[in-house]
Structure formats: C-alpha cells, structure tokens
mmCIF file with all atom_site columns, C-alpha atoms in Angstrom:
data_model
loop_
_atom_site.group_PDB
_atom_site.id
_atom_site.type_symbol
_atom_site.label_atom_id
_atom_site.label_alt_id
_atom_site.label_comp_id
_atom_site.label_asym_id
_atom_site.label_entity_id
_atom_site.label_seq_id
_atom_site.pdbx_PDB_ins_code
_atom_site.Cartn_x
_atom_site.Cartn_y
_atom_site.Cartn_z
_atom_site.occupancy
_atom_site.B_iso_or_equiv
_atom_site.pdbx_formal_charge
_atom_site.auth_seq_id
_atom_site.auth_comp_id
_atom_site.auth_asym_id
_atom_site.auth_atom_id
_atom_site.pdbx_PDB_model_num
ATOM 1   C CA . ASP A 1 1   ? -0.065  0.052   0.067   1.00 56.00 ? 12  ASP A CA 1
ATOM 2   C CA . ALA A 1 2   ? 1.152   3.568   -0.763  1.00 64.00 ? 13  ALA A CA 1
ATOM 3   C CA . GLY A 1 3   ? 2.270   5.351   2.529   1.00 91.00 ? 14  GLY A CA 1
ATOM 4   C CA . ILE A 1 4   ? -0.497  7.912   2.847   1.00 95.00 ? 15  ILE A CA 1
ATOM 5   C CA . THR A 1 5   ? -1.983  9.062   6.214   1.00 96.00 ? 16  THR A CA 1
ATOM 6   C CA . GLN A 1 6   ? -4.711  11.515  6.557   1.00 97.00 ? 17  GLN A CA 1
ATOM 7   C CA . SER A 1 7   ? -5.365  13.385  9.910   1.00 97.00 ? 18  SER A CA 1
ATOM 8   C CA . PRO A 1 8   ? -7.524  13.805  11.420  1.00 97.00 ? 19  PRO A CA 1
ATOM 9   C CA . ARG A 1 9   ? -9.896  10.817  10.227  1.00 97.00 ? 20  ARG A CA 1
ATOM 10  C CA . HIS A 1 10  ? -12.875 12.458  11.798  1.00 97.00 ? 21  HIS A CA 1
ATOM 11  C CA . LYS A 1 11  ? -13.697 15.894  12.928  1.00 97.00 ? 22  LYS A CA 1
ATOM 12  C CA . VAL A 1 12  ? -16.755 17.659  13.910  1.00 97.00 ? 23  VAL A CA 1
ATOM 13  C CA . THR A 1 13  ? -16.677 21.272  14.055  1.00 97.00 ? 24  THR A CA 1
ATOM 14  C CA . GLU A 1 14  ? -18.961 24.401  14.088  1.00 97.00 ? 25  GLU A CA 1
ATOM 15  C CA . THR A 1 15  ? -19.802 26.850  11.272  1.00 97.00 ? 26  THR A CA 1
ATOM 16  C CA . GLY A 1 16  ? -17.168 29.510  11.015  1.00 97.00 ? 27  GLY A CA 1
ATOM 17  C CA . THR A 1 17  ? -14.285 27.852  12.693  1.00 96.00 ? 28  THR A CA 1
ATOM 18  C CA . PRO A 1 18  ? -11.088 27.304  10.711  1.00 96.00 ? 29  PRO A CA 1
ATOM 19  C CA . VAL A 1 19  ? -10.213 23.534  9.964   1.00 97.00 ? 30  VAL A CA 1
ATOM 20  C CA . THR A 1 20  ? -6.855  22.190  8.635   1.00 98.00 ? 31  THR A CA 1
ATOM 21  C CA . LEU A 1 21  ? -6.704  18.625  7.189   1.00 98.00 ? 32  LEU A CA 1
ATOM 22  C CA . ARG A 1 22  ? -3.208  17.093  6.780   1.00 98.00 ? 33  ARG A CA 1
ATOM 23  C CA . CYS A 1 23  ? -2.051  14.647  4.106   1.00 98.00 ? 34  CYS A CA 1
ATOM 24  C CA . HIS A 1 24  ? 1.265   12.905  4.843   1.00 97.00 ? 35  HIS A CA 1
ATOM 25  C CA . GLN A 1 25  ? 3.215   10.732  2.334   1.00 96.00 ? 36  GLN A CA 1
ATOM 26  C CA . THR A 1 26  ? 6.161   8.621   2.557   1.00 95.00 ? 37  THR A CA 1
ATOM 27  C CA . GLU A 1 27  ? 6.552   7.893   -1.247  1.00 91.00 ? 38  GLU A CA 1
ATOM 28  C CA . ASN A 1 28  ? 8.386   11.161  -2.361  1.00 91.00 ? 39  ASN A CA 1
ATOM 29  C CA . HIS A 1 29  ? 5.736   11.318  -4.911  1.00 91.00 ? 40  HIS A CA 1
ATOM 30  C CA . ARG A 1 30  ? 5.571   14.896  -6.822  1.00 90.00 ? 41  ARG A CA 1
ATOM 31  C CA . TYR A 1 31  ? 1.872   15.158  -7.190  1.00 91.00 ? 42  TYR A CA 1
ATOM 32  C CA . MET A 1 32  ? -0.810  15.419  -4.442  1.00 94.00 ? 43  MET A CA 1
ATOM 33  C CA . TYR A 1 33  ? -4.369  16.131  -4.635  1.00 95.00 ? 44  TYR A CA 1
ATOM 34  C CA . TRP A 1 34  ? -7.256  16.760  -2.540  1.00 97.00 ? 45  TRP A CA 1
ATOM 35  C CA . TYR A 1 35  ? -10.826 15.414  -3.481  1.00 97.00 ? 46  TYR A CA 1
ATOM 36  C CA . ARG A 1 36  ? -14.092 15.545  -1.738  1.00 97.00 ? 47  ARG A CA 1
ATOM 37  C CA . GLN A 1 37  ? -16.638 12.814  -2.071  1.00 96.00 ? 48  GLN A CA 1
ATOM 38  C CA . ASP A 1 38  ? -20.365 13.692  -1.659  1.00 94.00 ? 49  ASP A CA 1
ATOM 39  C CA . PRO A 1 39  ? -23.563 11.727  -2.352  1.00 88.00 ? 50  PRO A CA 1
ATOM 40  C CA . GLY A 1 40  ? -24.565 12.367  -6.138  1.00 86.00 ? 51  GLY A CA 1
ATOM 41  C CA . HIS A 1 41  ? -21.439 14.134  -6.905  1.00 90.00 ? 52  HIS A CA 1
ATOM 42  C CA . GLY A 1 42  ? -18.848 11.488  -6.959  1.00 90.00 ? 53  GLY A CA 1
ATOM 43  C CA . LEU A 1 43  ? -15.182 12.747  -6.256  1.00 94.00 ? 54  LEU A CA 1
ATOM 44  C CA . ARG A 1 44  ? -14.407 16.386  -7.072  1.00 94.00 ? 55  ARG A CA 1
ATOM 45  C CA . LEU A 1 45  ? -11.110 17.836  -7.155  1.00 94.00 ? 56  LEU A CA 1
ATOM 46  C CA . ILE A 1 46  ? -10.590 20.677  -4.588  1.00 96.00 ? 57  ILE A CA 1
ATOM 47  C CA . HIS A 1 47  ? -6.755  21.649  -5.118  1.00 96.00 ? 58  HIS A CA 1
ATOM 48  C CA . TYR A 1 48  ? -3.616  19.816  -6.276  1.00 94.00 ? 59  TYR A CA 1
ATOM 49  C CA . SER A 1 49  ? 0.021   20.266  -5.992  1.00 94.00 ? 60  SER A CA 1
ATOM 50  C CA . TYR A 1 50  ? 2.654   19.572  -8.689  1.00 90.00 ? 61  TYR A CA 1
ATOM 51  C CA . GLY A 1 51  ? 5.609   20.370  -6.343  1.00 90.00 ? 62  GLY A CA 1
ATOM 52  C CA . VAL A 1 52  ? 6.806   22.069  -3.303  1.00 93.00 ? 63  VAL A CA 1
ATOM 53  C CA . LYS A 1 53  ? 5.087   25.470  -3.201  1.00 92.00 ? 64  LYS A CA 1
ATOM 54  C CA . ASP A 1 54  ? 3.451   24.704  -6.540  1.00 93.00 ? 65  ASP A CA 1
ATOM 55  C CA . THR A 1 55  ? -0.298  24.396  -6.189  1.00 94.00 ? 66  THR A CA 1
ATOM 56  C CA . ASP A 1 56  ? -3.365  24.971  -8.488  1.00 93.00 ? 67  ASP A CA 1
ATOM 57  C CA . LYS A 1 57  ? -7.193  24.971  -8.294  1.00 93.00 ? 68  LYS A CA 1
ATOM 58  C CA . GLY A 1 58  ? -9.501  22.282  -9.002  1.00 91.00 ? 69  GLY A CA 1
ATOM 59  C CA . GLU A 1 59  ? -13.209 22.407  -9.901  1.00 90.00 ? 70  GLU A CA 1
ATOM 60  C CA . VAL A 1 60  ? -14.546 23.189  -6.243  1.00 95.00 ? 71  VAL A CA 1
ATOM 61  C CA . SER A 1 61  ? -11.902 25.296  -4.878  1.00 96.00 ? 72  SER A CA 1
ATOM 62  C CA . ASP A 1 62  ? -13.884 28.040  -3.264  1.00 96.00 ? 73  ASP A CA 1
ATOM 63  C CA . GLY A 1 63  ? -13.581 28.275  0.310   1.00 96.00 ? 74  GLY A CA 1
ATOM 64  C CA . TYR A 1 64  ? -10.607 26.136  0.512   1.00 97.00 ? 75  TYR A CA 1
ATOM 65  C CA . SER A 1 65  ? -6.773  26.874  0.404   1.00 97.00 ? 76  SER A CA 1
ATOM 66  C CA . VAL A 1 66  ? -3.812  24.535  0.507   1.00 97.00 ? 77  VAL A CA 1
ATOM 67  C CA . SER A 1 67  ? -0.040  24.700  1.335   1.00 97.00 ? 78  SER A CA 1
ATOM 68  C CA . ARG A 1 68  ? 2.772   22.332  0.348   1.00 97.00 ? 79  ARG A CA 1
ATOM 69  C CA . SER A 1 69  ? 6.040   23.474  2.132   1.00 96.00 ? 80  SER A CA 1
ATOM 70  C CA . LYS A 1 70  ? 7.728   20.157  1.700   1.00 96.00 ? 81  LYS A CA 1
ATOM 71  C CA . THR A 1 71  ? 7.241   17.245  -0.498  1.00 95.00 ? 82  THR A CA 1
ATOM 72  C CA . GLU A 1 72  ? 5.733   14.796  2.028   1.00 96.00 ? 83  GLU A CA 1
ATOM 73  C CA . ASP A 1 73  ? 3.046   17.149  3.451   1.00 97.00 ? 84  ASP A CA 1
ATOM 74  C CA . PHE A 1 74  ? -0.175  18.594  1.787   1.00 98.00 ? 85  PHE A CA 1
ATOM 75  C CA . LEU A 1 75  ? -2.478  20.683  3.989   1.00 98.00 ? 86  LEU A CA 1
ATOM 76  C CA . LEU A 1 76  ? -6.073  21.676  3.105   1.00 98.00 ? 87  LEU A CA 1
ATOM 77  C CA . THR A 1 77  ? -7.564  24.606  5.172   1.00 98.00 ? 88  THR A CA 1
ATOM 78  C CA . LEU A 1 78  ? -11.012 25.655  5.401   1.00 97.00 ? 89  LEU A CA 1
ATOM 79  C CA . GLU A 1 79  ? -10.612 29.209  6.693   1.00 93.00 ? 90  GLU A CA 1
ATOM 80  C CA . SER A 1 80  ? -14.313 29.427  7.870   1.00 96.00 ? 91  SER A CA 1
ATOM 81  C CA . ALA A 1 81  ? -16.047 26.275  7.618   1.00 97.00 ? 92  ALA A CA 1
ATOM 82  C CA . THR A 1 82  ? -19.623 25.998  6.378   1.00 97.00 ? 93  THR A CA 1
ATOM 83  C CA . SER A 1 83  ? -22.140 23.208  6.466   1.00 97.00 ? 94  SER A CA 1
ATOM 84  C CA . SER A 1 84  ? -21.847 22.945  2.670   1.00 96.00 ? 95  SER A CA 1
ATOM 85  C CA . GLN A 1 85  ? -18.352 21.733  3.324   1.00 98.00 ? 96  GLN A CA 1
ATOM 86  C CA . THR A 1 86  ? -19.535 18.745  5.401   1.00 97.00 ? 97  THR A CA 1
ATOM 87  C CA . SER A 1 87  ? -17.923 15.840  3.351   1.00 97.00 ? 98  SER A CA 1
ATOM 88  C CA . VAL A 1 88  ? -15.464 13.055  3.236   1.00 97.00 ? 99  VAL A CA 1
ATOM 89  C CA . TYR A 1 89  ? -12.137 14.386  2.028   1.00 98.00 ? 100 TYR A CA 1
ATOM 90  C CA . PHE A 1 90  ? -9.528  12.295  0.241   1.00 98.00 ? 101 PHE A CA 1
ATOM 91  C CA . CYS A 1 91  ? -6.038  12.799  -0.323  1.00 97.00 ? 102 CYS A CA 1
ATOM 92  C CA . ALA A 1 92  ? -4.274  11.144  -3.201  1.00 95.00 ? 103 ALA A CA 1
ATOM 93  C CA . ILE A 1 93  ? -0.610  11.142  -4.488  1.00 93.00 ? 104 ILE A CA 1
ATOM 94  C CA . SER A 1 94  ? 0.780   10.385  -7.992  1.00 88.00 ? 105 SER A CA 1
ATOM 95  C CA . GLY A 1 95  ? 4.411   9.887   -9.177  1.00 75.00 ? 106 GLY A CA 1
ATOM 96  C CA . GLN A 1 96  ? 3.635   11.026  -12.570 1.00 69.00 ? 107 GLN A CA 1
ATOM 97  C CA . GLY A 1 97  ? 1.375   13.908  -13.560 1.00 56.00 ? 108 GLY A CA 1
ATOM 98  C CA . ASN A 1 98  ? -0.203  12.561  -16.684 1.00 56.00 ? 109 ASN A CA 1
ATOM 99  C CA . THR A 1 99  ? -0.806  8.803   -16.388 1.00 60.00 ? 110 THR A CA 1
ATOM 100 C CA . GLY A 1 100 ? -3.791  9.027   -14.012 1.00 64.00 ? 111 GLY A CA 1
ATOM 101 C CA . GLU A 1 101 ? -3.083  6.296   -11.425 1.00 82.00 ? 112 GLU A CA 1
ATOM 102 C CA . LEU A 1 102 ? -3.559  7.729   -8.017  1.00 89.00 ? 113 LEU A CA 1
ATOM 103 C CA . PHE A 1 103 ? -3.098  6.211   -4.751  1.00 92.00 ? 114 PHE A CA 1
ATOM 104 C CA . PHE A 1 104 ? -5.681  7.529   -2.059  1.00 95.00 ? 115 PHE A CA 1
ATOM 105 C CA . GLY A 1 105 ? -5.568  7.802   1.578   1.00 96.00 ? 116 GLY A CA 1
ATOM 106 C CA . GLU A 1 106 ? -8.360  6.454   3.796   1.00 96.00 ? 117 GLU A CA 1
ATOM 107 C CA . GLY A 1 107 ? -10.282 9.694   3.905   1.00 97.00 ? 118 GLY A CA 1
ATOM 108 C CA . SER A 1 108 ? -11.177 12.471  6.716   1.00 98.00 ? 119 SER A CA 1
ATOM 109 C CA . ARG A 1 109 ? -14.609 12.721  7.363   1.00 97.00 ? 120 ARG A CA 1
ATOM 110 C CA . LEU A 1 110 ? -15.638 16.355  8.525   1.00 98.00 ? 121 LEU A CA 1
ATOM 111 C CA . THR A 1 111 ? -18.934 17.331  9.897   1.00 97.00 ? 122 THR A CA 1
ATOM 112 C CA . VAL A 1 112 ? -19.593 21.134  10.051  1.00 97.00 ? 123 VAL A CA 1
ATOM 113 C CA . LEU A 1 113 ? -22.573 21.923  12.410  1.00 96.00 ? 124 LEU A CA 1
ATOM 114 C CA . ASP B 2 1   ? -20.099 20.529  -17.417 1.00 63.00 ? 16  ASP B CA 1
ATOM 115 C CA . GLN B 2 2   ? -19.362 16.823  -16.366 1.00 73.00 ? 17  GLN B CA 1
ATOM 116 C CA . GLN B 2 3   ? -16.851 15.281  -18.932 1.00 88.00 ? 18  GLN B CA 1
ATOM 117 C CA . VAL B 2 4   ? -17.363 11.837  -17.428 1.00 92.00 ? 19  VAL B CA 1
ATOM 118 C CA . LYS B 2 5   ? -20.723 10.509  -16.867 1.00 93.00 ? 20  LYS B CA 1
ATOM 119 C CA . GLN B 2 6   ? -21.998 7.567   -15.009 1.00 95.00 ? 21  GLN B CA 1
ATOM 120 C CA . ASN B 2 7   ? -25.675 7.861   -15.478 1.00 90.00 ? 22  ASN B CA 1
ATOM 121 C CA . SER B 2 8   ? -27.002 4.874   -13.499 1.00 90.00 ? 23  SER B CA 1
ATOM 122 C CA . PRO B 2 9   ? -26.320 5.199   -9.701  1.00 92.00 ? 24  PRO B CA 1
ATOM 123 C CA . SER B 2 10  ? -26.805 1.731   -8.911  1.00 95.00 ? 25  SER B CA 1
ATOM 124 C CA . LEU B 2 11  ? -26.621 -2.015  -10.013 1.00 97.00 ? 26  LEU B CA 1
ATOM 125 C CA . SER B 2 12  ? -27.714 -5.117  -8.336  1.00 97.00 ? 27  SER B CA 1
ATOM 126 C CA . VAL B 2 13  ? -26.788 -8.511  -9.768  1.00 98.00 ? 28  VAL B CA 1
ATOM 127 C CA . GLN B 2 14  ? -26.875 -12.014 -8.680  1.00 97.00 ? 29  GLN B CA 1
ATOM 128 C CA . GLU B 2 15  ? -23.592 -13.827 -7.829  1.00 97.00 ? 30  GLU B CA 1
ATOM 129 C CA . GLY B 2 16  ? -21.810 -15.453 -10.564 1.00 97.00 ? 31  GLY B CA 1
ATOM 130 C CA . ARG B 2 17  ? -23.717 -13.420 -13.145 1.00 97.00 ? 32  ARG B CA 1
ATOM 131 C CA . ILE B 2 18  ? -22.170 -10.826 -15.339 1.00 98.00 ? 33  ILE B CA 1
ATOM 132 C CA . SER B 2 19  ? -22.009 -7.223  -13.919 1.00 98.00 ? 34  SER B CA 1
ATOM 133 C CA . ILE B 2 20  ? -21.771 -4.299  -16.483 1.00 98.00 ? 35  ILE B CA 1
ATOM 134 C CA . LEU B 2 21  ? -20.943 -0.965  -15.472 1.00 98.00 ? 36  LEU B CA 1
ATOM 135 C CA . ASN B 2 22  ? -21.418 1.890   -18.109 1.00 97.00 ? 37  ASN B CA 1
ATOM 136 C CA . CYS B 2 23  ? -19.562 5.318   -18.418 1.00 97.00 ? 38  CYS B CA 1
ATOM 137 C CA . ASP B 2 24  ? -19.990 7.883   -21.086 1.00 96.00 ? 39  ASP B CA 1
ATOM 138 C CA . TYR B 2 25  ? -17.509 10.832  -21.751 1.00 94.00 ? 40  TYR B CA 1
ATOM 139 C CA . THR B 2 26  ? -17.800 14.168  -23.776 1.00 92.00 ? 41  THR B CA 1
ATOM 140 C CA . ASN B 2 27  ? -14.147 14.976  -24.317 1.00 86.00 ? 42  ASN B CA 1
ATOM 141 C CA . SER B 2 28  ? -12.716 13.088  -27.495 1.00 86.00 ? 43  SER B CA 1
ATOM 142 C CA . MET B 2 29  ? -9.213  14.267  -26.285 1.00 85.00 ? 44  MET B CA 1
ATOM 143 C CA . PHE B 2 30  ? -8.831  11.806  -23.431 1.00 86.00 ? 45  PHE B CA 1
ATOM 144 C CA . ASP B 2 31  ? -5.848  9.575   -23.859 1.00 86.00 ? 46  ASP B CA 1
ATOM 145 C CA . TYR B 2 32  ? -7.030  6.683   -21.523 1.00 88.00 ? 47  TYR B CA 1
ATOM 146 C CA . PHE B 2 33  ? -9.708  5.760   -18.905 1.00 94.00 ? 48  PHE B CA 1
ATOM 147 C CA . LEU B 2 34  ? -9.525  4.293   -15.592 1.00 94.00 ? 49  LEU B CA 1
ATOM 148 C CA . TRP B 2 35  ? -11.814 2.623   -13.176 1.00 96.00 ? 50  TRP B CA 1
ATOM 149 C CA . TYR B 2 36  ? -11.707 2.839   -9.356  1.00 96.00 ? 51  TYR B CA 1
ATOM 150 C CA . LYS B 2 37  ? -13.332 0.815   -6.816  1.00 97.00 ? 52  LYS B CA 1
ATOM 151 C CA . LYS B 2 38  ? -14.181 2.115   -3.370  1.00 96.00 ? 53  LYS B CA 1
ATOM 152 C CA . TYR B 2 39  ? -15.354 0.253   -0.321  1.00 96.00 ? 54  TYR B CA 1
ATOM 153 C CA . PRO B 2 40  ? -17.073 2.071   2.611   1.00 93.00 ? 55  PRO B CA 1
ATOM 154 C CA . ALA B 2 41  ? -14.647 3.863   4.989   1.00 90.00 ? 56  ALA B CA 1
ATOM 155 C CA . GLU B 2 42  ? -11.893 3.331   2.566   1.00 94.00 ? 57  GLU B CA 1
ATOM 156 C CA . GLY B 2 43  ? -10.108 5.478   -0.053  1.00 95.00 ? 58  GLY B CA 1
ATOM 157 C CA . PRO B 2 44  ? -10.585 4.521   -3.863  1.00 95.00 ? 59  PRO B CA 1
ATOM 158 C CA . THR B 2 45  ? -8.261  1.979   -5.202  1.00 95.00 ? 60  THR B CA 1
ATOM 159 C CA . PHE B 2 46  ? -7.204  1.691   -8.943  1.00 93.00 ? 61  PHE B CA 1
ATOM 160 C CA . LEU B 2 47  ? -8.798  -1.274  -10.882 1.00 96.00 ? 62  LEU B CA 1
ATOM 161 C CA . ILE B 2 48  ? -8.286  -1.291  -14.396 1.00 95.00 ? 63  ILE B CA 1
ATOM 162 C CA . SER B 2 49  ? -7.544  1.150   -17.146 1.00 93.00 ? 64  SER B CA 1
ATOM 163 C CA . ILE B 2 50  ? -7.823  1.319   -20.955 1.00 95.00 ? 65  ILE B CA 1
ATOM 164 C CA . SER B 2 51  ? -5.660  3.348   -23.502 1.00 92.00 ? 66  SER B CA 1
ATOM 165 C CA . SER B 2 52  ? -7.839  5.383   -26.096 1.00 91.00 ? 67  SER B CA 1
ATOM 166 C CA . ILE B 2 53  ? -5.864  3.269   -28.704 1.00 93.00 ? 68  ILE B CA 1
ATOM 167 C CA . LYS B 2 54  ? -7.244  0.269   -27.698 1.00 95.00 ? 69  LYS B CA 1
ATOM 168 C CA . ASP B 2 55  ? -10.763 -1.312  -27.564 1.00 96.00 ? 70  ASP B CA 1
ATOM 169 C CA . LYS B 2 56  ? -10.392 -3.810  -24.800 1.00 97.00 ? 71  LYS B CA 1
ATOM 170 C CA . ASN B 2 57  ? -8.394  -4.516  -21.704 1.00 97.00 ? 72  ASN B CA 1
ATOM 171 C CA . GLU B 2 58  ? -8.756  -7.506  -19.690 1.00 97.00 ? 73  GLU B CA 1
ATOM 172 C CA . ASP B 2 59  ? -7.405  -8.238  -16.046 1.00 96.00 ? 74  ASP B CA 1
ATOM 173 C CA . GLY B 2 60  ? -8.830  -11.522 -14.523 1.00 97.00 ? 75  GLY B CA 1
ATOM 174 C CA . ARG B 2 61  ? -12.570 -11.324 -14.037 1.00 98.00 ? 76  ARG B CA 1
ATOM 175 C CA . PHE B 2 62  ? -12.392 -7.673  -15.046 1.00 98.00 ? 77  PHE B CA 1
ATOM 176 C CA . THR B 2 63  ? -12.563 -6.273  -18.660 1.00 98.00 ? 78  THR B CA 1
ATOM 177 C CA . VAL B 2 64  ? -12.886 -2.854  -20.002 1.00 98.00 ? 79  VAL B CA 1
ATOM 178 C CA . PHE B 2 65  ? -14.464 -2.017  -23.427 1.00 98.00 ? 80  PHE B CA 1
ATOM 179 C CA . LEU B 2 66  ? -14.120 1.142   -25.216 1.00 97.00 ? 81  LEU B CA 1
ATOM 180 C CA . ASN B 2 67  ? -16.214 2.452   -27.924 1.00 96.00 ? 82  ASN B CA 1
ATOM 181 C CA . LYS B 2 68  ? -14.702 5.577   -29.049 1.00 94.00 ? 83  LYS B CA 1
ATOM 182 C CA . SER B 2 69  ? -17.336 6.553   -31.814 1.00 94.00 ? 84  SER B CA 1
ATOM 183 C CA . ALA B 2 70  ? -19.933 6.408   -29.038 1.00 95.00 ? 85  ALA B CA 1
ATOM 184 C CA . LYS B 2 71  ? -17.709 7.910   -26.413 1.00 95.00 ? 86  LYS B CA 1
ATOM 185 C CA . HIS B 2 72  ? -18.708 4.902   -24.027 1.00 96.00 ? 87  HIS B CA 1
ATOM 186 C CA . LEU B 2 73  ? -16.823 2.599   -22.026 1.00 96.00 ? 88  LEU B CA 1
ATOM 187 C CA . SER B 2 74  ? -17.973 -0.123  -20.062 1.00 97.00 ? 89  SER B CA 1
ATOM 188 C CA . LEU B 2 75  ? -16.607 -2.455  -17.249 1.00 98.00 ? 90  LEU B CA 1
ATOM 189 C CA . HIS B 2 76  ? -17.658 -6.206  -17.336 1.00 98.00 ? 91  HIS B CA 1
ATOM 190 C CA . ILE B 2 77  ? -17.108 -8.295  -14.026 1.00 98.00 ? 92  ILE B CA 1
ATOM 191 C CA . VAL B 2 78  ? -17.503 -11.972 -14.720 1.00 97.00 ? 93  VAL B CA 1
ATOM 192 C CA . PRO B 2 79  ? -18.311 -13.737 -12.668 1.00 98.00 ? 94  PRO B CA 1
ATOM 193 C CA . SER B 2 80  ? -19.515 -11.191 -9.983  1.00 98.00 ? 95  SER B CA 1
ATOM 194 C CA . GLN B 2 81  ? -18.901 -12.024 -6.565  1.00 97.00 ? 96  GLN B CA 1
ATOM 195 C CA . PRO B 2 82  ? -20.215 -10.692 -3.434  1.00 97.00 ? 97  PRO B CA 1
ATOM 196 C CA . GLY B 2 83  ? -16.820 -9.019  -2.638  1.00 97.00 ? 98  GLY B CA 1
ATOM 197 C CA . ASP B 2 84  ? -17.240 -6.875  -5.608  1.00 98.00 ? 99  ASP B CA 1
ATOM 198 C CA . SER B 2 85  ? -19.974 -4.996  -4.088  1.00 98.00 ? 100 SER B CA 1
ATOM 199 C CA . ALA B 2 86  ? -18.738 -1.511  -3.852  1.00 97.00 ? 101 ALA B CA 1
ATOM 200 C CA . VAL B 2 87  ? -18.738 1.957   -5.662  1.00 97.00 ? 102 VAL B CA 1
ATOM 201 C CA . TYR B 2 88  ? -17.024 1.994   -8.962  1.00 98.00 ? 103 TYR B CA 1
ATOM 202 C CA . PHE B 2 89  ? -15.757 5.295   -10.435 1.00 96.00 ? 104 PHE B CA 1
ATOM 203 C CA . CYS B 2 90  ? -14.987 5.879   -13.879 1.00 96.00 ? 105 CYS B CA 1
ATOM 204 C CA . ALA B 2 91  ? -12.203 8.565   -14.536 1.00 94.00 ? 106 ALA B CA 1
ATOM 205 C CA . ALA B 2 92  ? -10.102 10.191  -17.138 1.00 91.00 ? 107 ALA B CA 1
ATOM 206 C CA . PRO B 2 93  ? -7.126  12.462  -16.971 1.00 85.00 ? 108 PRO B CA 1
ATOM 207 C CA . SER B 2 94  ? -7.169  15.830  -18.519 1.00 76.00 ? 109 SER B CA 1
ATOM 208 C CA . THR B 2 95  ? -4.490  16.746  -21.003 1.00 69.00 ? 110 THR B CA 1
ATOM 209 C CA . GLY B 2 96  ? -1.382  18.587  -20.439 1.00 67.00 ? 111 GLY B CA 1
ATOM 210 C CA . ALA B 2 97  ? 1.758   18.042  -18.165 1.00 62.00 ? 112 ALA B CA 1
ATOM 211 C CA . ASN B 2 98  ? -0.164  18.368  -14.785 1.00 66.00 ? 113 ASN B CA 1
ATOM 212 C CA . SER B 2 99  ? -3.209  16.513  -15.468 1.00 70.00 ? 114 SER B CA 1
ATOM 213 C CA . LYS B 2 100 ? -5.895  15.976  -13.106 1.00 82.00 ? 115 LYS B CA 1
ATOM 214 C CA . LEU B 2 101 ? -8.280  13.003  -12.956 1.00 87.00 ? 116 LEU B CA 1
ATOM 215 C CA . THR B 2 102 ? -11.735 13.688  -13.483 1.00 89.00 ? 117 THR B CA 1
ATOM 216 C CA . PHE B 2 103 ? -14.362 11.321  -12.004 1.00 93.00 ? 118 PHE B CA 1
ATOM 217 C CA . GLY B 2 104 ? -17.827 10.239  -12.639 1.00 94.00 ? 119 GLY B CA 1
ATOM 218 C CA . LYS B 2 105 ? -20.221 10.079  -9.927  1.00 94.00 ? 120 LYS B CA 1
ATOM 219 C CA . GLY B 2 106 ? -20.034 6.588   -9.441  1.00 95.00 ? 121 GLY B CA 1
ATOM 220 C CA . ILE B 2 107 ? -22.165 3.288   -9.490  1.00 96.00 ? 122 ILE B CA 1
ATOM 221 C CA . THR B 2 108 ? -23.166 1.273   -6.492  1.00 96.00 ? 123 THR B CA 1
ATOM 222 C CA . LEU B 2 109 ? -22.721 -2.323  -7.296  1.00 98.00 ? 124 LEU B CA 1
ATOM 223 C CA . SER B 2 110 ? -24.562 -4.948  -5.201  1.00 98.00 ? 125 SER B CA 1
ATOM 224 C CA . VAL B 2 111 ? -23.997 -8.552  -5.625  1.00 98.00 ? 126 VAL B CA 1
ATOM 225 C CA . ARG B 2 112 ? -26.455 -10.693 -4.225  1.00 96.00 ? 127 ARG B CA 1
ATOM 226 C CA . PRO B 2 113 ? -25.418 -14.264 -2.750  1.00 93.00 ? 128 PRO B CA 1
#
C-alpha cells in the first residue's frame, strides 16, 4: 500500500471555525491532490500540487486553500467552515502527472454543524 | 459540465452473473480511462485502465471495453462475487503536463449471494 496518512480521520466542528486537514506521504511522489466525495457528486477535485510550493485550483476550490511547504505534506485549510463543506475528504498522490493512476488515503470525514 | 458521466447510480446482480457498469464521456481528447473501486470507509483503489488506442483490456475477471465512436466505455465483471460490492468510479485524466483526474459520480454495485 502507498504510504499515505490523513489526519484527522474524523472531525466535528462548528460553522465559522477554521479547519486544517493534513495529508502526509512517505512515497516522495511529486503530485498530491485533495478531493471531496459527496452523494450524487462522486469525487471532485479541490486543489492539487505538482511540487513544493506549486499548487493549483481544482473544480471546487472556493472556500479552500492549500499549502505544500515540503514534499511529504499537503495541507487543506477551510478558513471559515460552512455546512456545505461537510464531506469526506480524500488525499491522493501520484508519481507521474499524466498517467492518471492515483493512490488515495483513507479519507477524513468532516462534519460542520 | 461533467466530462465523465455515470448515469446509473446503482446496479444489483446475482452472484456468478455478469456485472456491466457503463460510463460515457464528452471529451474526445482523453488519452485513456481508468476505473476505481471504493469500499465504505476506505479510499478508492485503482482497478483497471484502458488506452484510447485500444478497444479492450482484460485483467482476470475484469474487462473494460472502449467504444470511441460512441464515447462510451464499460466495465464487465465476470463472474460477479459478493466481494465486488462497492462503488465504482470511471475516470479520465485531463490533457497537459499536470493533468488531473476527472471522476464520474460513481455506480454502487451490489452482488447478491
């Protein structure tokens, strides 16, 4: 299994509070991604990174920011959580940018009350 | 505008029978396609892929067929087993050096014993 860990795995928070989810990899892969999974929507890309300090937006990036200060860590931040951000968040990594095979973490379930 | 579409949200089949999961796409520039499988409380895992220059790829009980003229692909599972019960996502990578995977909404497969 690819070495990906997400933390926290479960979190309940209140509307308006900041939340940071962490993705840590031990594979030294260049590419890292944050997806969210919601019923009826499948997996949607929030942000991704193609190197240290190199990030870009995905299709549902509003309300989220990311940072990647070192290869192994990719942080997803909700500056002010809203109920619409209640979701399961998956981090994924890839060694190659254009072949598509991603390795996913186990997910972080976030509930915003 | 969803570029990868899985229009049937669920499928139920009898153990031992064939499962056929369908996927349609709109972007004729996709170079290849992937299927991911996801169990509850776990991250998605790569199952099988197919290049756009092929019309079939087989791996054990899993075969993916690609019909480029119809912009349609399908995943066949023969014979289906209860352990195949999961959500299946069709996906395709965007073009470019830092491509991202676009996923369909997923199909929940239930294999009845």
